[in-house]
mmCIF file with all atom_site columns, C-alpha atoms in Angstrom:
data_model
loop_
_atom_site.group_PDB
_atom_site.id
_atom_site.type_symbol
_atom_site.label_atom_id
_atom_site.label_alt_id
_atom_site.label_comp_id
_atom_site.label_asym_id
_atom_site.label_entity_id
_atom_site.label_seq_id
_atom_site.pdbx_PDB_ins_code
_atom_site.Cartn_x
_atom_site.Cartn_y
_atom_site.Cartn_z
_atom_site.occupancy
_atom_site.B_iso_or_equiv
_atom_site.pdbx_formal_charge
_atom_site.auth_seq_id
_atom_site.auth_comp_id
_atom_site.auth_asym_id
_atom_site.auth_atom_id
_atom_site.pdbx_PDB_model_num
ATOM 1   C CA . MET A 1 1   ? 38.338  8.382   4.225   1.00 0.00 ? 1   MET A CA 1
ATOM 2   C CA . SER A 1 2   ? 35.241  8.176   1.535   1.00 0.00 ? 2   SER A CA 1
ATOM 3   C CA . GLY A 1 3   ? 33.229  5.208   1.749   1.00 0.00 ? 3   GLY A CA 1
ATOM 4   C CA . PRO A 1 4   ? 31.113  3.553   -1.259  1.00 0.00 ? 4   PRO A CA 1
ATOM 5   C CA . SER A 1 5   ? 29.843  5.994   -3.428  1.00 0.00 ? 5   SER A CA 1
ATOM 6   C CA . GLY A 1 6   ? 30.303  9.205   -2.377  1.00 0.00 ? 6   GLY A CA 1
ATOM 7   C CA . THR A 1 7   ? 29.488  7.919   1.356   1.00 0.00 ? 7   THR A CA 1
ATOM 8   C CA . GLY A 1 8   ? 31.522  9.486   4.229   1.00 0.00 ? 8   GLY A CA 1
ATOM 9   C CA . ALA A 1 9   ? 33.431  8.742   7.271   1.00 0.00 ? 9   ALA A CA 1
ATOM 10  C CA . GLY A 1 10  ? 30.743  7.388   10.069  1.00 0.00 ? 10  GLY A CA 1
ATOM 11  C CA . GLY A 1 11  ? 28.153  5.975   6.806   1.00 0.00 ? 11  GLY A CA 1
ATOM 12  C CA . VAL A 1 12  ? 26.778  9.629   6.489   1.00 0.00 ? 12  VAL A CA 1
ATOM 13  C CA . SER A 1 13  ? 26.316  10.320  2.846   1.00 0.00 ? 13  SER A CA 1
ATOM 14  C CA . SER A 1 14  ? 27.392  13.480  0.779   1.00 0.00 ? 14  SER A CA 1
ATOM 15  C CA . VAL A 1 15  ? 25.195  15.247  -1.176  1.00 0.00 ? 15  VAL A CA 1
ATOM 16  C CA . SER A 1 16  ? 25.770  16.772  -4.493  1.00 0.00 ? 16  SER A CA 1
ATOM 17  C CA . GLY A 1 17  ? 22.971  17.889  -6.637  1.00 0.00 ? 17  GLY A CA 1
ATOM 18  C CA . MET A 1 18  ? 20.758  18.035  -3.758  1.00 0.00 ? 18  MET A CA 1
ATOM 19  C CA . GLY A 1 19  ? 21.222  21.032  -1.193  1.00 0.00 ? 19  GLY A CA 1
ATOM 20  C CA . GLY A 1 20  ? 24.374  22.076  -2.687  1.00 0.00 ? 20  GLY A CA 1
ATOM 21  C CA . ALA A 1 21  ? 27.946  20.603  -2.565  1.00 0.00 ? 21  ALA A CA 1
ATOM 22  C CA . GLY A 1 22  ? 29.113  19.659  0.898   1.00 0.00 ? 22  GLY A CA 1
ATOM 23  C CA . VAL A 1 23  ? 25.936  18.728  2.367   1.00 0.00 ? 23  VAL A CA 1
ATOM 24  C CA . ARG A 1 24  ? 25.320  15.695  4.120   1.00 0.00 ? 24  ARG A CA 1
ATOM 25  C CA . GLN A 1 25  ? 22.881  13.325  5.163   1.00 0.00 ? 25  GLN A CA 1
ATOM 26  C CA . LYS A 1 26  ? 22.106  10.822  7.498   1.00 0.00 ? 26  LYS A CA 1
ATOM 27  C CA . PRO A 1 27  ? 21.650  7.516   5.683   1.00 0.00 ? 27  PRO A CA 1
ATOM 28  C CA . VAL A 1 28  ? 18.237  7.408   7.304   1.00 0.00 ? 28  VAL A CA 1
ATOM 29  C CA . VAL A 1 29  ? 17.694  10.405  5.209   1.00 0.00 ? 29  VAL A CA 1
ATOM 30  C CA . ARG A 1 30  ? 18.916  9.474   2.192   1.00 0.00 ? 30  ARG A CA 1
ATOM 31  C CA . ARG A 1 31  ? 17.232  6.446   2.116   1.00 0.00 ? 31  ARG A CA 1
ATOM 32  C CA . ALA A 1 32  ? 13.979  7.951   2.283   1.00 0.00 ? 32  ALA A CA 1
ATOM 33  C CA . SER A 1 33  ? 14.771  10.209  -0.208  1.00 0.00 ? 33  SER A CA 1
ATOM 34  C CA . ILE A 1 34  ? 15.628  8.057   -2.951  1.00 0.00 ? 34  ILE A CA 1
ATOM 35  C CA . VAL A 1 35  ? 12.536  6.092   -1.964  1.00 0.00 ? 35  VAL A CA 1
ATOM 36  C CA . GLU A 1 36  ? 10.347  9.091   -2.029  1.00 0.00 ? 36  GLU A CA 1
ATOM 37  C CA . ALA A 1 37  ? 12.269  9.832   -5.429  1.00 0.00 ? 37  ALA A CA 1
ATOM 38  C CA . ALA A 1 38  ? 11.486  6.407   -6.547  1.00 0.00 ? 38  ALA A CA 1
ATOM 39  C CA . ARG A 1 39  ? 7.575   6.142   -5.557  1.00 0.00 ? 39  ARG A CA 1
ATOM 40  C CA . GLU A 1 40  ? 7.652   9.309   -8.225  1.00 0.00 ? 40  GLU A CA 1
ATOM 41  C CA . VAL A 1 41  ? 9.189   7.158   -11.119 1.00 0.00 ? 41  VAL A CA 1
ATOM 42  C CA . ILE A 1 42  ? 7.237   3.933   -10.539 1.00 0.00 ? 42  ILE A CA 1
ATOM 43  C CA . VAL A 1 43  ? 3.806   5.716   -10.607 1.00 0.00 ? 43  VAL A CA 1
ATOM 44  C CA . ARG A 1 44  ? 4.746   7.362   -13.487 1.00 0.00 ? 44  ARG A CA 1
ATOM 45  C CA . GLU A 1 45  ? 6.775   4.872   -15.231 1.00 0.00 ? 45  GLU A CA 1
ATOM 46  C CA . GLY A 1 46  ? 5.230   1.723   -13.931 1.00 0.00 ? 46  GLY A CA 1
ATOM 47  C CA . MET A 1 47  ? 7.382   -0.985  -12.534 1.00 0.00 ? 47  MET A CA 1
ATOM 48  C CA . GLY A 1 48  ? 8.338   -2.776  -15.327 1.00 0.00 ? 48  GLY A CA 1
ATOM 49  C CA . ALA A 1 49  ? 10.015  0.425   -16.771 1.00 0.00 ? 49  ALA A CA 1
ATOM 50  C CA . THR A 1 50  ? 11.562  1.311   -13.749 1.00 0.00 ? 50  THR A CA 1
ATOM 51  C CA . ARG A 1 51  ? 15.485  0.924   -13.586 1.00 0.00 ? 51  ARG A CA 1
ATOM 52  C CA . LEU A 1 52  ? 18.091  2.233   -11.152 1.00 0.00 ? 52  LEU A CA 1
ATOM 53  C CA . ARG A 1 53  ? 19.378  4.843   -13.259 1.00 0.00 ? 53  ARG A CA 1
ATOM 54  C CA . ASP A 1 54  ? 16.061  6.079   -13.120 1.00 0.00 ? 54  ASP A CA 1
ATOM 55  C CA . ILE A 1 55  ? 15.095  6.625   -9.519  1.00 0.00 ? 55  ILE A CA 1
ATOM 56  C CA . ALA A 1 56  ? 18.974  7.572   -8.955  1.00 0.00 ? 56  ALA A CA 1
ATOM 57  C CA . ALA A 1 57  ? 18.294  10.352  -11.661 1.00 0.00 ? 57  ALA A CA 1
ATOM 58  C CA . ALA A 1 58  ? 14.874  11.609  -10.030 1.00 0.00 ? 58  ALA A CA 1
ATOM 59  C CA . ALA A 1 59  ? 16.930  11.318  -6.412  1.00 0.00 ? 59  ALA A CA 1
ATOM 60  C CA . GLY A 1 60  ? 19.463  13.552  -7.304  1.00 0.00 ? 60  GLY A CA 1
ATOM 61  C CA . VAL A 1 61  ? 22.429  10.986  -6.700  1.00 0.00 ? 61  VAL A CA 1
ATOM 62  C CA . SER A 1 62  ? 24.567  8.585   -8.652  1.00 0.00 ? 62  SER A CA 1
ATOM 63  C CA . VAL A 1 63  ? 23.532  4.715   -9.068  1.00 0.00 ? 63  VAL A CA 1
ATOM 64  C CA . GLY A 1 64  ? 26.277  3.992   -6.498  1.00 0.00 ? 64  GLY A CA 1
ATOM 65  C CA . THR A 1 65  ? 24.703  5.737   -3.923  1.00 0.00 ? 65  THR A CA 1
ATOM 66  C CA . VAL A 1 66  ? 21.723  3.631   -4.518  1.00 0.00 ? 66  VAL A CA 1
ATOM 67  C CA . THR A 1 67  ? 23.050  0.446   -4.555  1.00 0.00 ? 67  THR A CA 1
ATOM 68  C CA . TYR A 1 68  ? 24.916  2.010   -1.545  1.00 0.00 ? 68  TYR A CA 1
ATOM 69  C CA . HIS A 1 69  ? 21.409  1.617   0.394   1.00 0.00 ? 69  HIS A CA 1
ATOM 70  C CA . PHE A 1 70  ? 19.427  -1.116  -1.314  1.00 0.00 ? 70  PHE A CA 1
ATOM 71  C CA . ASP A 1 71  ? 20.232  -4.251  -2.948  1.00 0.00 ? 71  ASP A CA 1
ATOM 72  C CA . GLY A 1 72  ? 17.889  -3.563  -5.869  1.00 0.00 ? 72  GLY A CA 1
ATOM 73  C CA . VAL A 1 73  ? 14.859  -2.091  -7.522  1.00 0.00 ? 73  VAL A CA 1
ATOM 74  C CA . ALA A 1 74  ? 13.037  -4.987  -5.486  1.00 0.00 ? 74  ALA A CA 1
ATOM 75  C CA . GLU A 1 75  ? 14.024  -3.867  -2.244  1.00 0.00 ? 75  GLU A CA 1
ATOM 76  C CA . ILE A 1 76  ? 13.016  -0.184  -3.084  1.00 0.00 ? 76  ILE A CA 1
ATOM 77  C CA . LEU A 1 77  ? 9.848   -1.033  -4.238  1.00 0.00 ? 77  LEU A CA 1
ATOM 78  C CA . ASN A 1 78  ? 9.515   -2.752  -0.786  1.00 0.00 ? 78  ASN A CA 1
ATOM 79  C CA . GLU A 1 79  ? 9.727   0.492   0.712   1.00 0.00 ? 79  GLU A CA 1
ATOM 80  C CA . VAL A 1 80  ? 7.962   2.193   -1.653  1.00 0.00 ? 80  VAL A CA 1
ATOM 81  C CA . VAL A 1 81  ? 4.876   0.253   -0.805  1.00 0.00 ? 81  VAL A CA 1
ATOM 82  C CA . VAL A 1 82  ? 5.588   0.768   3.141   1.00 0.00 ? 82  VAL A CA 1
ATOM 83  C CA . LEU A 1 83  ? 5.915   4.237   2.676   1.00 0.00 ? 83  LEU A CA 1
ATOM 84  C CA . GLU A 1 84  ? 2.736   4.544   0.765   1.00 0.00 ? 84  GLU A CA 1
ATOM 85  C CA . THR A 1 85  ? 1.058   2.103   2.618   1.00 0.00 ? 85  THR A CA 1
ATOM 86  C CA . ALA A 1 86  ? 1.524   3.722   6.059   1.00 0.00 ? 86  ALA A CA 1
ATOM 87  C CA . ARG A 1 87  ? 0.166   7.205   4.086   1.00 0.00 ? 87  ARG A CA 1
ATOM 88  C CA . PHE A 1 88  ? -2.880  5.928   2.872   1.00 0.00 ? 88  PHE A CA 1
ATOM 89  C CA . TYR A 1 89  ? -4.019  3.904   5.663   1.00 0.00 ? 89  TYR A CA 1
ATOM 90  C CA . SER A 1 90  ? -2.541  4.973   9.092   1.00 0.00 ? 90  SER A CA 1
ATOM 91  C CA . SER A 1 91  ? -4.968  7.732   10.089  1.00 0.00 ? 91  SER A CA 1
ATOM 92  C CA . ILE A 1 92  ? -7.737  5.777   8.934   1.00 0.00 ? 92  ILE A CA 1
ATOM 93  C CA . ILE A 1 93  ? -7.051  2.258   10.987  1.00 0.00 ? 93  ILE A CA 1
ATOM 94  C CA . GLN A 1 94  ? -6.248  4.995   13.882  1.00 0.00 ? 94  GLN A CA 1
ATOM 95  C CA . ALA A 1 95  ? -9.859  6.166   13.648  1.00 0.00 ? 95  ALA A CA 1
ATOM 96  C CA . VAL A 1 96  ? -11.136 2.474   12.969  1.00 0.00 ? 96  VAL A CA 1
ATOM 97  C CA . ASP A 1 97  ? -9.572  1.233   15.754  1.00 0.00 ? 97  ASP A CA 1
ATOM 98  C CA . ALA A 1 98  ? -11.440 4.136   17.834  1.00 0.00 ? 98  ALA A CA 1
ATOM 99  C CA . GLU A 1 99  ? -14.817 3.684   16.333  1.00 0.00 ? 99  GLU A CA 1
ATOM 100 C CA . SER A 1 100 ? -16.923 1.624   18.277  1.00 0.00 ? 100 SER A CA 1
ATOM 101 C CA . ASP A 1 101 ? -19.753 0.786   15.716  1.00 0.00 ? 101 ASP A CA 1
ATOM 102 C CA . PRO A 1 102 ? -18.382 -1.839  13.641  1.00 0.00 ? 102 PRO A CA 1
ATOM 103 C CA . VAL A 1 103 ? -20.217 -1.364  10.625  1.00 0.00 ? 103 VAL A CA 1
ATOM 104 C CA . VAL A 1 104 ? -18.925 2.511   10.318  1.00 0.00 ? 104 VAL A CA 1
ATOM 105 C CA . GLY A 1 105 ? -15.442 0.835   10.978  1.00 0.00 ? 105 GLY A CA 1
ATOM 106 C CA . VAL A 1 106 ? -15.855 -1.461  8.229   1.00 0.00 ? 106 VAL A CA 1
ATOM 107 C CA . ARG A 1 107 ? -17.288 1.504   6.054   1.00 0.00 ? 107 ARG A CA 1
ATOM 108 C CA . MET A 1 108 ? -14.428 3.466   7.115   1.00 0.00 ? 108 MET A CA 1
ATOM 109 C CA . LEU A 1 109 ? -12.157 0.985   5.579   1.00 0.00 ? 109 LEU A CA 1
ATOM 110 C CA . VAL A 1 110 ? -13.706 0.294   2.543   1.00 0.00 ? 110 VAL A CA 1
ATOM 111 C CA . GLU A 1 111 ? -14.808 3.558   1.494   1.00 0.00 ? 111 GLU A CA 1
ATOM 112 C CA . PRO A 1 112 ? -11.246 5.354   0.412   1.00 0.00 ? 112 PRO A CA 1
ATOM 113 C CA . LEU A 1 113 ? -10.210 1.956   -1.687  1.00 0.00 ? 113 LEU A CA 1
ATOM 114 C CA . PHE A 1 114 ? -12.536 2.985   -4.430  1.00 0.00 ? 114 PHE A CA 1
ATOM 115 C CA . ALA A 1 115 ? -12.249 7.058   -4.017  1.00 0.00 ? 115 ALA A CA 1
ATOM 116 C CA . ASP A 1 116 ? -12.624 8.481   -7.432  1.00 0.00 ? 116 ASP A CA 1
ATOM 117 C CA . THR A 1 117 ? -9.226  10.542  -6.848  1.00 0.00 ? 117 THR A CA 1
ATOM 118 C CA . ASP A 1 118 ? -5.634  10.778  -8.333  1.00 0.00 ? 118 ASP A CA 1
ATOM 119 C CA . ALA A 1 119 ? -4.105  9.820   -4.483  1.00 0.00 ? 119 ALA A CA 1
ATOM 120 C CA . THR A 1 120 ? -6.463  6.590   -4.701  1.00 0.00 ? 120 THR A CA 1
ATOM 121 C CA . ASP A 1 121 ? -5.378  5.761   -8.209  1.00 0.00 ? 121 ASP A CA 1
ATOM 122 C CA . GLU A 1 122 ? -1.770  6.152   -7.579  1.00 0.00 ? 122 GLU A CA 1
ATOM 123 C CA . HIS A 1 123 ? -2.080  3.874   -5.004  1.00 0.00 ? 123 HIS A CA 1
ATOM 124 C CA . TRP A 1 124 ? -3.622  0.796   -6.283  1.00 0.00 ? 124 TRP A CA 1
ATOM 125 C CA . ARG A 1 125 ? -1.079  1.576   -9.514  1.00 0.00 ? 125 ARG A CA 1
ATOM 126 C CA . LEU A 1 126 ? 1.966   1.139   -7.086  1.00 0.00 ? 126 LEU A CA 1
ATOM 127 C CA . TRP A 1 127 ? -0.001  -1.973  -5.528  1.00 0.00 ? 127 TRP A CA 1
ATOM 128 C CA . SER A 1 128 ? -0.948  -3.468  -9.129  1.00 0.00 ? 128 SER A CA 1
ATOM 129 C CA . ASP A 1 129 ? 2.782   -3.186  -9.506  1.00 0.00 ? 129 ASP A CA 1
ATOM 130 C CA . TYR A 1 130 ? 3.850   -4.742  -6.296  1.00 0.00 ? 130 TYR A CA 1
ATOM 131 C CA . TRP A 1 131 ? 1.848   -7.681  -6.697  1.00 0.00 ? 131 TRP A CA 1
ATOM 132 C CA . THR A 1 132 ? 3.009   -8.178  -9.634  1.00 0.00 ? 132 THR A CA 1
ATOM 133 C CA . ALA A 1 133 ? 6.555   -8.561  -9.110  1.00 0.00 ? 133 ALA A CA 1
ATOM 134 C CA . VAL A 1 134 ? 5.498   -10.641 -5.456  1.00 0.00 ? 134 VAL A CA 1
ATOM 135 C CA . ALA A 1 135 ? 4.217   -13.104 -8.202  1.00 0.00 ? 135 ALA A CA 1
ATOM 136 C CA . ARG A 1 136 ? 7.554   -13.708 -9.883  1.00 0.00 ? 136 ARG A CA 1
ATOM 137 C CA . LYS A 1 137 ? 9.667   -13.775 -6.732  1.00 0.00 ? 137 LYS A CA 1
ATOM 138 C CA . PRO A 1 138 ? 7.284   -14.383 -3.492  1.00 0.00 ? 138 PRO A CA 1
ATOM 139 C CA . ALA A 1 139 ? 9.886   -14.182 -1.501  1.00 0.00 ? 139 ALA A CA 1
ATOM 140 C CA . VAL A 1 140 ? 10.357  -10.264 -1.990  1.00 0.00 ? 140 VAL A CA 1
ATOM 141 C CA . ALA A 1 141 ? 7.642   -9.620  0.521   1.00 0.00 ? 141 ALA A CA 1
ATOM 142 C CA . ALA A 1 142 ? 8.292   -12.097 3.172   1.00 0.00 ? 142 ALA A CA 1
ATOM 143 C CA . GLU A 1 143 ? 9.338   -9.707  5.419   1.00 0.00 ? 143 GLU A CA 1
ATOM 144 C CA . TYR A 1 144 ? 7.136   -7.076  4.961   1.00 0.00 ? 144 TYR A CA 1
ATOM 145 C CA . VAL A 1 145 ? 3.647   -8.842  5.553   1.00 0.00 ? 145 VAL A CA 1
ATOM 146 C CA . GLU A 1 146 ? 3.213   -7.673  8.434   1.00 0.00 ? 146 GLU A CA 1
ATOM 147 C CA . ARG A 1 147 ? 4.015   -4.079  7.502   1.00 0.00 ? 147 ARG A CA 1
ATOM 148 C CA . ILE A 1 148 ? 2.022   -3.973  4.408   1.00 0.00 ? 148 ILE A CA 1
ATOM 149 C CA . ARG A 1 149 ? -1.340  -5.753  5.427   1.00 0.00 ? 149 ARG A CA 1
ATOM 150 C CA . VAL A 1 150 ? -2.512  -3.084  8.159   1.00 0.00 ? 150 VAL A CA 1
ATOM 151 C CA . TRP A 1 151 ? -5.716  -2.896  6.803   1.00 0.00 ? 151 TRP A CA 1
ATOM 152 C CA . GLU A 1 152 ? -6.102  -6.376  6.294   1.00 0.00 ? 152 GLU A CA 1
ATOM 153 C CA . ALA A 1 153 ? -5.287  -6.608  10.114  1.00 0.00 ? 153 ALA A CA 1
ATOM 154 C CA . CYS A 1 154 ? -7.790  -3.570  11.036  1.00 0.00 ? 154 CYS A CA 1
ATOM 155 C CA . LEU A 1 155 ? -10.540 -5.351  8.993   1.00 0.00 ? 155 LEU A CA 1
ATOM 156 C CA . THR A 1 156 ? -10.285 -8.541  11.263  1.00 0.00 ? 156 THR A CA 1
ATOM 157 C CA . ARG A 1 157 ? -10.095 -6.364  14.375  1.00 0.00 ? 157 ARG A CA 1
ATOM 158 C CA . THR A 1 158 ? -13.296 -4.880  13.795  1.00 0.00 ? 158 THR A CA 1
ATOM 159 C CA . LEU A 1 159 ? -15.205 -7.676  11.927  1.00 0.00 ? 159 LEU A CA 1
ATOM 160 C CA . ARG A 1 160 ? -14.230 -9.672  15.138  1.00 0.00 ? 160 ARG A CA 1
ATOM 161 C CA . ARG A 1 161 ? -15.873 -6.891  17.322  1.00 0.00 ? 161 ARG A CA 1
ATOM 162 C CA . GLY A 1 162 ? -18.934 -6.905  15.398  1.00 0.00 ? 162 GLY A CA 1
ATOM 163 C CA . VAL A 1 163 ? -19.313 -10.339 16.508  1.00 0.00 ? 163 VAL A CA 1
ATOM 164 C CA . GLU A 1 164 ? -18.718 -10.065 19.768  1.00 0.00 ? 164 GLU A CA 1
ATOM 165 C CA . GLN A 1 165 ? -21.497 -7.436  19.495  1.00 0.00 ? 165 GLN A CA 1
ATOM 166 C CA . GLY A 1 166 ? -23.953 -9.696  17.425  1.00 0.00 ? 166 GLY A CA 1
ATOM 167 C CA . ARG A 1 167 ? -24.103 -7.270  14.812  1.00 0.00 ? 167 ARG A CA 1
ATOM 168 C CA . PHE A 1 168 ? -22.015 -9.746  12.534  1.00 0.00 ? 168 PHE A CA 1
ATOM 169 C CA . ALA A 1 169 ? -22.658 -13.017 11.435  1.00 0.00 ? 169 ALA A CA 1
ATOM 170 C CA . THR A 1 170 ? -19.313 -14.552 10.208  1.00 0.00 ? 170 THR A CA 1
ATOM 171 C CA . ALA A 1 171 ? -17.497 -17.758 12.246  1.00 0.00 ? 171 ALA A CA 1
ATOM 172 C CA . ASP A 1 172 ? -14.032 -16.423 10.814  1.00 0.00 ? 172 ASP A CA 1
ATOM 173 C CA . PRO A 1 173 ? -13.234 -12.991 10.772  1.00 0.00 ? 173 PRO A CA 1
ATOM 174 C CA . SER A 1 174 ? -9.376  -13.269 9.675   1.00 0.00 ? 174 SER A CA 1
ATOM 175 C CA . ALA A 1 175 ? -10.652 -15.470 6.755   1.00 0.00 ? 175 ALA A CA 1
ATOM 176 C CA . LEU A 1 176 ? -13.312 -12.925 5.626   1.00 0.00 ? 176 LEU A CA 1
ATOM 177 C CA . ALA A 1 177 ? -10.857 -10.398 5.891   1.00 0.00 ? 177 ALA A CA 1
ATOM 178 C CA . LEU A 1 178 ? -8.591  -12.072 3.669   1.00 0.00 ? 178 LEU A CA 1
ATOM 179 C CA . LYS A 1 179 ? -11.572 -13.007 1.260   1.00 0.00 ? 179 LYS A CA 1
ATOM 180 C CA . LEU A 1 180 ? -12.178 -8.873  1.026   1.00 0.00 ? 180 LEU A CA 1
ATOM 181 C CA . ALA A 1 181 ? -8.876  -8.124  0.771   1.00 0.00 ? 181 ALA A CA 1
ATOM 182 C CA . ALA A 1 182 ? -8.267  -10.343 -2.138  1.00 0.00 ? 182 ALA A CA 1
ATOM 183 C CA . TYR A 1 183 ? -11.391 -9.100  -3.612  1.00 0.00 ? 183 TYR A CA 1
ATOM 184 C CA . SER A 1 184 ? -10.700 -5.757  -3.026  1.00 0.00 ? 184 SER A CA 1
ATOM 185 C CA . ASP A 1 185 ? -7.449  -5.972  -4.605  1.00 0.00 ? 185 ASP A CA 1
ATOM 186 C CA . GLY A 1 186 ? -8.888  -7.356  -7.437  1.00 0.00 ? 186 GLY A CA 1
ATOM 187 C CA . LEU A 1 187 ? -11.689 -4.980  -8.044  1.00 0.00 ? 187 LEU A CA 1
ATOM 188 C CA . ALA A 1 188 ? -8.604  -2.064  -7.581  1.00 0.00 ? 188 ALA A CA 1
ATOM 189 C CA . THR A 1 189 ? -6.893  -4.110  -10.915 1.00 0.00 ? 189 THR A CA 1
ATOM 190 C CA . GLN A 1 190 ? -9.628  -4.279  -13.065 1.00 0.00 ? 190 GLN A CA 1
ATOM 191 C CA . LEU A 1 191 ? -10.483 -0.117  -12.304 1.00 0.00 ? 191 LEU A CA 1
ATOM 192 C CA . ALA A 1 192 ? -6.474  0.612   -13.276 1.00 0.00 ? 192 ALA A CA 1
ATOM 193 C CA . GLN A 1 193 ? -6.711  -1.100  -16.091 1.00 0.00 ? 193 GLN A CA 1
ATOM 194 C CA . LYS A 1 194 ? -9.870  0.716   -17.470 1.00 0.00 ? 194 LYS A CA 1
ATOM 195 C CA . ALA A 1 195 ? -12.332 -2.400  -17.484 1.00 0.00 ? 195 ALA A CA 1
ATOM 196 C CA . PRO A 1 196 ? -15.063 -1.708  -19.872 1.00 0.00 ? 196 PRO A CA 1
ATOM 197 C CA . GLY A 1 197 ? -18.216 -0.455  -17.096 1.00 0.00 ? 197 GLY A CA 1
ATOM 198 C CA . LEU A 1 198 ? -16.299 -0.622  -14.116 1.00 0.00 ? 198 LEU A CA 1
ATOM 199 C CA . THR A 1 199 ? -16.441 2.376   -12.329 1.00 0.00 ? 199 THR A CA 1
ATOM 200 C CA . SER A 1 200 ? -15.597 3.104   -8.342  1.00 0.00 ? 200 SER A CA 1
ATOM 201 C CA . ALA A 1 201 ? -18.864 3.417   -7.498  1.00 0.00 ? 201 ALA A CA 1
ATOM 202 C CA . LEU A 1 202 ? -19.607 0.149   -9.178  1.00 0.00 ? 202 LEU A CA 1
ATOM 203 C CA . ALA A 1 203 ? -16.744 -1.535  -7.475  1.00 0.00 ? 203 ALA A CA 1
ATOM 204 C CA . LEU A 1 204 ? -17.847 -0.360  -4.058  1.00 0.00 ? 204 LEU A CA 1
ATOM 205 C CA . ASP A 1 205 ? -21.634 -1.317  -4.386  1.00 0.00 ? 205 ASP A CA 1
ATOM 206 C CA . TRP A 1 206 ? -19.898 -4.743  -5.020  1.00 0.00 ? 206 TRP A CA 1
ATOM 207 C CA . MET A 1 207 ? -18.089 -4.351  -2.207  1.00 0.00 ? 207 MET A CA 1
ATOM 208 C CA . TRP A 1 208 ? -21.281 -3.955  -0.132  1.00 0.00 ? 208 TRP A CA 1
ATOM 209 C CA . THR A 1 209 ? -22.621 -6.867  -1.331  1.00 0.00 ? 209 THR A CA 1
ATOM 210 C CA . LEU A 1 210 ? -19.920 -9.449  -0.952  1.00 0.00 ? 210 LEU A CA 1
ATOM 211 C CA . LEU A 1 211 ? -19.791 -7.572  2.934   1.00 0.00 ? 211 LEU A CA 1
ATOM 212 C CA . GLU A 1 212 ? -23.442 -7.875  3.363   1.00 0.00 ? 212 GLU A CA 1
ATOM 213 C CA . HIS A 1 213 ? -23.903 -11.601 2.442   1.00 0.00 ? 213 HIS A CA 1
ATOM 214 C CA . GLU A 1 214 ? -20.638 -12.506 4.517   1.00 0.00 ? 214 GLU A CA 1
ATOM 215 C CA . THR A 1 215 ? -22.158 -10.764 7.668   1.00 0.00 ? 215 THR A CA 1
ATOM 216 C CA . GLY A 1 216 ? -25.683 -10.475 7.564   1.00 0.00 ? 216 GLY A CA 1
ATOM 217 C CA . ALA A 1 217 ? -25.178 -6.692  8.162   1.00 0.00 ? 217 ALA A CA 1
ATOM 218 C CA . SER A 1 218 ? -26.129 -3.865  5.810   1.00 0.00 ? 218 SER A CA 1
ATOM 219 C CA . PHE A 1 219 ? -23.499 -1.180  4.987   1.00 0.00 ? 219 PHE A CA 1
ATOM 220 C CA . ARG A 1 220 ? -25.624 0.825   2.386   1.00 0.00 ? 220 ARG A CA 1
ATOM 221 C CA . GLY A 1 221 ? -27.125 4.352   3.353   1.00 0.00 ? 221 GLY A CA 1
#
């Protein structure tokens, strides 16, 4: 007996067009493939122009299969951002948490945000679309907060280590991490919009200026 949208008994998805007829994938694998496809579409077309049928076409499945696994585009976008966050930050955060020098750790966290690469450009385009969606529907991100604010959490830990070592003069590492996250988001959004005169190098320099003002440490050179 088949379940909704070509899903077989036991919740295993039947696949047509991806891997050949009769090939079945577990729900977690199917969900992952849809999220991967959605990322490609959103990066290429933008969140505002992305529809369920676009995601389904990119994943090689029916719209019904997509709606069987997800409530809608908002849920898919959340999962895309969680995936993007893990890919972009996981190895960085692991290295920073193992770094004993808090100045070096902060540099390791901040520099990749403004690297002049296609991967960084795609990363910020996704985040720009995400925050636009959240601004319209704040509840969209509620259950995903801890999974997507990992950079800020790691920066808080690193700033706190710096305070404990007497390297940083800031009274509230958590508040400063939030301020830096907001500042970096704003700079990245301006970069994504090709603001005249703003370059990745200049944005990074402004980040160092703010950090040096707030912590009393030097981050350049």
